[in-house]
PDB file of C-alpha atoms in Angstrom:
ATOM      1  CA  UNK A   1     -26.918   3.990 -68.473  1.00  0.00           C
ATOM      2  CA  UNK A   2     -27.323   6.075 -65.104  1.00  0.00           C
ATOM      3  CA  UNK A   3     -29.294   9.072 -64.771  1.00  0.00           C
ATOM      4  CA  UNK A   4     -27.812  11.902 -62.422  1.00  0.00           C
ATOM      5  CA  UNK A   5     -30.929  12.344 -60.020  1.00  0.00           C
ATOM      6  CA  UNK A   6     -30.984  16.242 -58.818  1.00  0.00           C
ATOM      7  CA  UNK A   7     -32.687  17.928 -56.389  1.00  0.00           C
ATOM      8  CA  UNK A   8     -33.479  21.903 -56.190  1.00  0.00           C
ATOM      9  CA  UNK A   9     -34.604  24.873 -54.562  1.00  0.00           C
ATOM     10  CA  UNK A  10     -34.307  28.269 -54.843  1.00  0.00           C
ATOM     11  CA  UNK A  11     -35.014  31.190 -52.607  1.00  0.00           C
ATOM     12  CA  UNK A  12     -35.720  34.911 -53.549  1.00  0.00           C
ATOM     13  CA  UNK A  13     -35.102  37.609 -50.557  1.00  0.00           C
ATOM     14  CA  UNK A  14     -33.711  40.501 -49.129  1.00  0.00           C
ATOM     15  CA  UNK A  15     -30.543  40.061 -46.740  1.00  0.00           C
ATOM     16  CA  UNK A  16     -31.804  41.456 -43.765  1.00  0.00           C
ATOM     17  CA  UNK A  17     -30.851  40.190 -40.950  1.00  0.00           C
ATOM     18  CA  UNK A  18     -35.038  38.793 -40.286  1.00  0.00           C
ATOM     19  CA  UNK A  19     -34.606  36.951 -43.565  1.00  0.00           C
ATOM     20  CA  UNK A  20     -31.548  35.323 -42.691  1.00  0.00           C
ATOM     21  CA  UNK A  21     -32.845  33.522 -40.085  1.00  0.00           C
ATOM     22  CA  UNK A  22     -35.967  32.420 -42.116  1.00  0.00           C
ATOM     23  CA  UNK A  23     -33.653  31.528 -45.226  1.00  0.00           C
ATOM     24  CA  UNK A  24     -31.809  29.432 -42.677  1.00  0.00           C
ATOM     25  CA  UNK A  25     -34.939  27.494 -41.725  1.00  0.00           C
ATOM     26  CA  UNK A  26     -36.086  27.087 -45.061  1.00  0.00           C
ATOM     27  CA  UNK A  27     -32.644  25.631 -45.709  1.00  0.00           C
ATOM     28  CA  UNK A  28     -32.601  23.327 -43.113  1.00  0.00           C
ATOM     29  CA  UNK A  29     -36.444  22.156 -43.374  1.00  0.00           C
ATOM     30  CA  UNK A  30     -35.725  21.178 -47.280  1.00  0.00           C
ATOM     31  CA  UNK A  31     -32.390  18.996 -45.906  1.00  0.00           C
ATOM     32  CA  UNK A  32     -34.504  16.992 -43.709  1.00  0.00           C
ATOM     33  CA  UNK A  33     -37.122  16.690 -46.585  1.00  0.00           C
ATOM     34  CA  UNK A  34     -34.158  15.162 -48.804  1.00  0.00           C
ATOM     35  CA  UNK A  35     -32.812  13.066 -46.244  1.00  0.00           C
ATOM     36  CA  UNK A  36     -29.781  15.073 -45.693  1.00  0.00           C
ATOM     37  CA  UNK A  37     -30.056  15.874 -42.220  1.00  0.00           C
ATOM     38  CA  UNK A  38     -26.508  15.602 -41.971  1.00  0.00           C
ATOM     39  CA  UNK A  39     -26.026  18.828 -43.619  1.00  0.00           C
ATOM     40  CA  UNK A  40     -27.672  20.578 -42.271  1.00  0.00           C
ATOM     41  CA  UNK A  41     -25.345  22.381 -39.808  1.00  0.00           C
ATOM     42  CA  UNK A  42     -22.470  23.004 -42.118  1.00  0.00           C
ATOM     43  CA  UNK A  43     -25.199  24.174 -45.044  1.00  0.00           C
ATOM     44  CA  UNK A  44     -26.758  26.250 -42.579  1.00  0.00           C
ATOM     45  CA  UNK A  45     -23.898  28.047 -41.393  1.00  0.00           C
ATOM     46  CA  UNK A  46     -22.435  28.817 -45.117  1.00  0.00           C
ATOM     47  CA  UNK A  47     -25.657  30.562 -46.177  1.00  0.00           C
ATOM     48  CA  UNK A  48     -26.167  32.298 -43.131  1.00  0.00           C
ATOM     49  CA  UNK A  49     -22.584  33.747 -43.716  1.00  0.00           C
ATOM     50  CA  UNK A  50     -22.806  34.026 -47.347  1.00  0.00           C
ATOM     51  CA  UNK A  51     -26.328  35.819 -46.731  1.00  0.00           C
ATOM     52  CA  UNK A  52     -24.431  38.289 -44.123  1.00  0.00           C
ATOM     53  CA  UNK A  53     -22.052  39.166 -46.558  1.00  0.00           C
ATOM     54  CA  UNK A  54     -24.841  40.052 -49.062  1.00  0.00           C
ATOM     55  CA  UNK A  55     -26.065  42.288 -45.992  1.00  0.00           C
ATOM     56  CA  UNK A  56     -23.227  44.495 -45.268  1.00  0.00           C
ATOM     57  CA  UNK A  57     -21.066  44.911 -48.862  1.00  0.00           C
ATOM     58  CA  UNK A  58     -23.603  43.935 -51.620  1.00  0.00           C
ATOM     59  CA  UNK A  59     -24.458  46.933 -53.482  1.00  0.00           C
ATOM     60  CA  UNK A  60     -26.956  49.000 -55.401  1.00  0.00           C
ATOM     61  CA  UNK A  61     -29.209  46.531 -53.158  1.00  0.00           C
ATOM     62  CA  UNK A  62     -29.196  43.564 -50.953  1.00  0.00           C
ATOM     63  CA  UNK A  63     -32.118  41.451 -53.193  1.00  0.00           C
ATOM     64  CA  UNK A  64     -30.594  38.051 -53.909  1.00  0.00           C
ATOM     65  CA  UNK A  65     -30.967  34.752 -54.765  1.00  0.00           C
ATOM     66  CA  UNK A  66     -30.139  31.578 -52.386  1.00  0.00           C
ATOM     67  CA  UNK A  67     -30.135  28.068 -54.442  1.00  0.00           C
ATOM     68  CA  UNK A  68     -30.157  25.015 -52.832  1.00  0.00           C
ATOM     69  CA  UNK A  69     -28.614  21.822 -55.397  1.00  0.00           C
ATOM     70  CA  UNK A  70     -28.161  18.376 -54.370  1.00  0.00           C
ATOM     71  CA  UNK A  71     -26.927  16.569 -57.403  1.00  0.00           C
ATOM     72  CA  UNK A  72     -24.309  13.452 -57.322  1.00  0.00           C
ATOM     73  CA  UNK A  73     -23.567  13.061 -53.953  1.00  0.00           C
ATOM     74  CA  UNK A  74     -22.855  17.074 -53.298  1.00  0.00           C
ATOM     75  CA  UNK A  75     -25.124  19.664 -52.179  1.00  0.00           C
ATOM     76  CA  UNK A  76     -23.917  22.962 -53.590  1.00  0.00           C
ATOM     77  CA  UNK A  77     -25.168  26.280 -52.050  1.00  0.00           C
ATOM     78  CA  UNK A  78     -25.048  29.219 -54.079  1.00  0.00           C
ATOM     79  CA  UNK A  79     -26.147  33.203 -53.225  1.00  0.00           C
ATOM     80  CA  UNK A  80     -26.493  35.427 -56.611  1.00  0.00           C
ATOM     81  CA  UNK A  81     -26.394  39.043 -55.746  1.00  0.00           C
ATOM     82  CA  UNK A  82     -26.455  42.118 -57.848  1.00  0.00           C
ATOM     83  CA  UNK A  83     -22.638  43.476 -56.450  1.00  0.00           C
ATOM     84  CA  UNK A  84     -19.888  42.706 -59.496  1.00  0.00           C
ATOM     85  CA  UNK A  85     -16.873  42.701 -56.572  1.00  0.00           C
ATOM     86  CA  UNK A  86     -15.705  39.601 -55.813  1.00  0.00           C
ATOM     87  CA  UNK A  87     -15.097  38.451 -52.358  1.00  0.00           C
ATOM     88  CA  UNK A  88     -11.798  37.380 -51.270  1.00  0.00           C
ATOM     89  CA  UNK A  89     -10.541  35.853 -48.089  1.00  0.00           C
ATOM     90  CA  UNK A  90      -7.163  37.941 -47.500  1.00  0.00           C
ATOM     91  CA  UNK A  91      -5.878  39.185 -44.271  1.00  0.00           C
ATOM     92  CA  UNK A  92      -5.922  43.015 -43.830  1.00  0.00           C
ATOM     93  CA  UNK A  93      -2.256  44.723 -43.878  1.00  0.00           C
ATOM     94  CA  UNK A  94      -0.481  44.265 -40.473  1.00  0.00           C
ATOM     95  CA  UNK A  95      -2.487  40.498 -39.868  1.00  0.00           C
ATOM     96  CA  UNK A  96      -5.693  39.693 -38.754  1.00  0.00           C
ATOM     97  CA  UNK A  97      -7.246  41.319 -35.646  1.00  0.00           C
ATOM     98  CA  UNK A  98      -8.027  39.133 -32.997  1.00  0.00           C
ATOM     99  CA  UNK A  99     -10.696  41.290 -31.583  1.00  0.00           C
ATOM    100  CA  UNK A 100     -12.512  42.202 -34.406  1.00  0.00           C
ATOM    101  CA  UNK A 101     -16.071  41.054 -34.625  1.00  0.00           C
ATOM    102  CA  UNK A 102     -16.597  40.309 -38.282  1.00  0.00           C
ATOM    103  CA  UNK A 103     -14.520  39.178 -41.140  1.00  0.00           C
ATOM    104  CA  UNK A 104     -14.137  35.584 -40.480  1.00  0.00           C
ATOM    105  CA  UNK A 105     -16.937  34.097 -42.896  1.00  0.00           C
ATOM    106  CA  UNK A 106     -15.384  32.972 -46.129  1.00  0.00           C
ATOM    107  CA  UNK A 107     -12.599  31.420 -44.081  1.00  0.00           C
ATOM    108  CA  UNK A 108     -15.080  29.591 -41.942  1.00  0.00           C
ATOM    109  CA  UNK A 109     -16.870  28.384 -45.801  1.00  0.00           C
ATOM    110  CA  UNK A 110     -13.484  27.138 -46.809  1.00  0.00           C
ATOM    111  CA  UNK A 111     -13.386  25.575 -43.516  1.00  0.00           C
ATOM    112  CA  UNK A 112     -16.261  23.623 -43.575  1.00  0.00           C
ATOM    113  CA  UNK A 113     -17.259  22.860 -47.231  1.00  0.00           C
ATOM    114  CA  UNK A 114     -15.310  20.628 -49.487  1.00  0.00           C
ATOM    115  CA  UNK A 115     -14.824  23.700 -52.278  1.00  0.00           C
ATOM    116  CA  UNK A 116     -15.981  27.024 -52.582  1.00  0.00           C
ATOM    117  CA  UNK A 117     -15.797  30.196 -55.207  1.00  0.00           C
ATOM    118  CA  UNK A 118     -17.122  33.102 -56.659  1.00  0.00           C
ATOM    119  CA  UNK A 119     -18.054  33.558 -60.354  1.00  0.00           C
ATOM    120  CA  UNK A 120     -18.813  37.171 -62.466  1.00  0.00           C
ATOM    121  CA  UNK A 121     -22.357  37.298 -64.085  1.00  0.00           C
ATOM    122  CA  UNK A 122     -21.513  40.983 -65.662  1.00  0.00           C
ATOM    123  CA  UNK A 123     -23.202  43.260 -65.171  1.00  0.00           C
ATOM    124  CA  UNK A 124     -25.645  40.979 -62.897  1.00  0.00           C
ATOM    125  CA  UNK A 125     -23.463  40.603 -60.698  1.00  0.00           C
ATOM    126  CA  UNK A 126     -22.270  37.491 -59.425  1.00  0.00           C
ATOM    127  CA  UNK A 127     -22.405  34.360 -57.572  1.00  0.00           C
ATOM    128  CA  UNK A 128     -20.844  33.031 -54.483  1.00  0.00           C
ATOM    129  CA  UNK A 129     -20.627  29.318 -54.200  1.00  0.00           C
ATOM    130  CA  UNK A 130     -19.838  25.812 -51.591  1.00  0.00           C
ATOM    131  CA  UNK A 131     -20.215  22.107 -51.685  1.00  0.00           C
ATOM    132  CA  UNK A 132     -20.426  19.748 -49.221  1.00  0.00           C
ATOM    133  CA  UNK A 133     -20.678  15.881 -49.977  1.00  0.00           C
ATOM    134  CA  UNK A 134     -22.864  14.163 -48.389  1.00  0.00           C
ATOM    135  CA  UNK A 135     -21.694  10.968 -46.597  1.00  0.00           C
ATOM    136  CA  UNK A 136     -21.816   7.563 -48.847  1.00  0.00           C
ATOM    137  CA  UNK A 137     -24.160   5.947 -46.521  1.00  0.00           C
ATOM    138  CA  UNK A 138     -27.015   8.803 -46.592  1.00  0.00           C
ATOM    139  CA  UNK A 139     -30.341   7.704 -48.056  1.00  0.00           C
ATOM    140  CA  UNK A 140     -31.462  10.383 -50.844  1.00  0.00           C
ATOM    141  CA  UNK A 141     -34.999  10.115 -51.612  1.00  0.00           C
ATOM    142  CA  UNK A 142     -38.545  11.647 -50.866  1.00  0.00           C
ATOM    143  CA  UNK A 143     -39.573  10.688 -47.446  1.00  0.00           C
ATOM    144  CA  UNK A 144     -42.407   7.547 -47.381  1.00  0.00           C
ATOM    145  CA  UNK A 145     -44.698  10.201 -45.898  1.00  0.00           C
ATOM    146  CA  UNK A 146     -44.405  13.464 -47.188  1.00  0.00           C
ATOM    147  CA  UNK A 147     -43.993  16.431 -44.900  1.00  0.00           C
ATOM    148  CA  UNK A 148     -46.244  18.686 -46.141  1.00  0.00           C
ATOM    149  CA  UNK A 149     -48.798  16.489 -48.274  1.00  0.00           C
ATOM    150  CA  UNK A 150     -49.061  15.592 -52.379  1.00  0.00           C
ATOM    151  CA  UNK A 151     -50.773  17.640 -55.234  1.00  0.00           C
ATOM    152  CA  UNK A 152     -49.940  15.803 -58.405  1.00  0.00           C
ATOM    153  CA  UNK A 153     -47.812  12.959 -57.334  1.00  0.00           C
ATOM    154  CA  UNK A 154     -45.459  15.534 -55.807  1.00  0.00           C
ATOM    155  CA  UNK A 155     -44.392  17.908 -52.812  1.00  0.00           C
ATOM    156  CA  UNK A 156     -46.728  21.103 -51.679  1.00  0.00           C
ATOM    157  CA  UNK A 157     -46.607  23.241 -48.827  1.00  0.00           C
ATOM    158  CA  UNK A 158     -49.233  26.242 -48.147  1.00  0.00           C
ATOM    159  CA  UNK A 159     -48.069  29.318 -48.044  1.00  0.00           C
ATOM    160  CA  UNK A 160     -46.295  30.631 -45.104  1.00  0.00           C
ATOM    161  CA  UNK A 161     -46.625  33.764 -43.672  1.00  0.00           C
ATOM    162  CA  UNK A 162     -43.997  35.536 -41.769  1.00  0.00           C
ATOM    163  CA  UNK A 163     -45.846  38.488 -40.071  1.00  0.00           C
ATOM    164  CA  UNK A 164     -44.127  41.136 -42.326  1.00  0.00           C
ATOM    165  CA  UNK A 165     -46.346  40.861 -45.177  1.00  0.00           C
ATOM    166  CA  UNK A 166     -44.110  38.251 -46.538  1.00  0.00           C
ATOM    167  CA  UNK A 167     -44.836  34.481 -47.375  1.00  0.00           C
ATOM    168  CA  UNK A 168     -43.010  31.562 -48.840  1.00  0.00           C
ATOM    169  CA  UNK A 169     -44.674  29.006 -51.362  1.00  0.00           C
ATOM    170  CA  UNK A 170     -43.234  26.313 -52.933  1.00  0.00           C
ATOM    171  CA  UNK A 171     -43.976  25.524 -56.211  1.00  0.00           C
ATOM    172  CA  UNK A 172     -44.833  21.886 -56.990  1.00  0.00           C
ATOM    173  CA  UNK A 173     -45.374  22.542 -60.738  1.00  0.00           C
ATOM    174  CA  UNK A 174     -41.775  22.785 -61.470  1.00  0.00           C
ATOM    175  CA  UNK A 175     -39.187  19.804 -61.639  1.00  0.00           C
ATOM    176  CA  UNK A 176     -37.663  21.313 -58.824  1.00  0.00           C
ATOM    177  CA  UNK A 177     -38.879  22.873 -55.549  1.00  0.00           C
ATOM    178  CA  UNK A 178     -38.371  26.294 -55.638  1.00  0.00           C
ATOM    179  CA  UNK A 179     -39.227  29.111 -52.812  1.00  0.00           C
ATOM    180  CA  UNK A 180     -39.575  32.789 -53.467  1.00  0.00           C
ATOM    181  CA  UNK A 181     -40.634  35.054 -51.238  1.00  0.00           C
ATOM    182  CA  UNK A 182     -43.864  37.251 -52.232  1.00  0.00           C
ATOM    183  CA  UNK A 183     -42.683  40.450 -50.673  1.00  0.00           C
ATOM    184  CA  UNK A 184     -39.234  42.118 -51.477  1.00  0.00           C
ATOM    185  CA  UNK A 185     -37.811  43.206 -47.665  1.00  0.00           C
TER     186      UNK A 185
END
């Protein structure tokens, strides 16, 4: 019998354009801390253009959700806003501009990750999805020495502040890391 070993966190924030770099980070800190430093640069990428998308369409608000999964050999990264429109990657009438300065980040997902979508939550909105597998060979596991410490037999960070009022803590009570950020903004 096997057990499926997974591996989770989850990030509450605004999609400003400050909290897209820091959600970036966060992202990329928590690869290395699962050994899946080869990820990095394609995970980083699809959340900072998932997150940009949030930015400039998502509506009432741009509050999300970023989740982090590394289960089975695939990390899947996942943004929950509170928009019901789906995103599409279509070409505007007459072609795609050459100039233009935005535009290009679902076809860069598709480019990089092994799948992608977008799935309705009703009335809450909906959720914008990519995997990427991680390589055969690539060790999954705690590090020996943990980055930030033990409580409990398990990971803990202090909380980080960001100079805006807002920090990040990660939660070592849960089965899963998770991050949230105290301040909406």
């Amino acid at each position: 019998m096997s057990q499926a070993s997974s591996r989770q966190c989850t990030v509450e924030l605004q999609a400003l354009p400050s909290r897209i770099g820091q959600v970036r980070r966060i992202v990329s800190a928590q690869l290395r801390y699962w050994n899946l430093d080869c990820l990095i640069e394609k995970a980083a990428l699809g959340v900072t253009e998932l997150l940009t998308n949030v930015h400039q369409h998502a509506k009432p608000d741009k509050v999300c959700t970023v989740e982090i999964e590394f289960l089975l050999g695939r990390l899947t990264v996942s943004v929950h806003d509170h928009d019901p429109r789906l995103p599409a990657v279509a070409p505007p009438p007459g072609g795609p501009d050459p100039l233009a300065t935005s535009g290009r980040g679902l076809a860069l997902i598709e480019a990089v990750s092994e799948s992608w979508g977008a799935r309705p939550q009703g009335d809450a909105g909906k959720v914008v999805w990519f995997t990427l597998p991680a390589p055969s060979a690539t060790p999954v596991g705690i590090p020996a020495v943990p980055a930030y410490g033990t409580v409990g037999g398990g990971p803990f960070r202090e909380p980080v502040a960001f100079g805006d009022g807002a920090e990040v803590v990660v939660d070592a009570a849960r089965a899963h890391t998770a991050v949230r950020s105290a301040v909406a903004g």
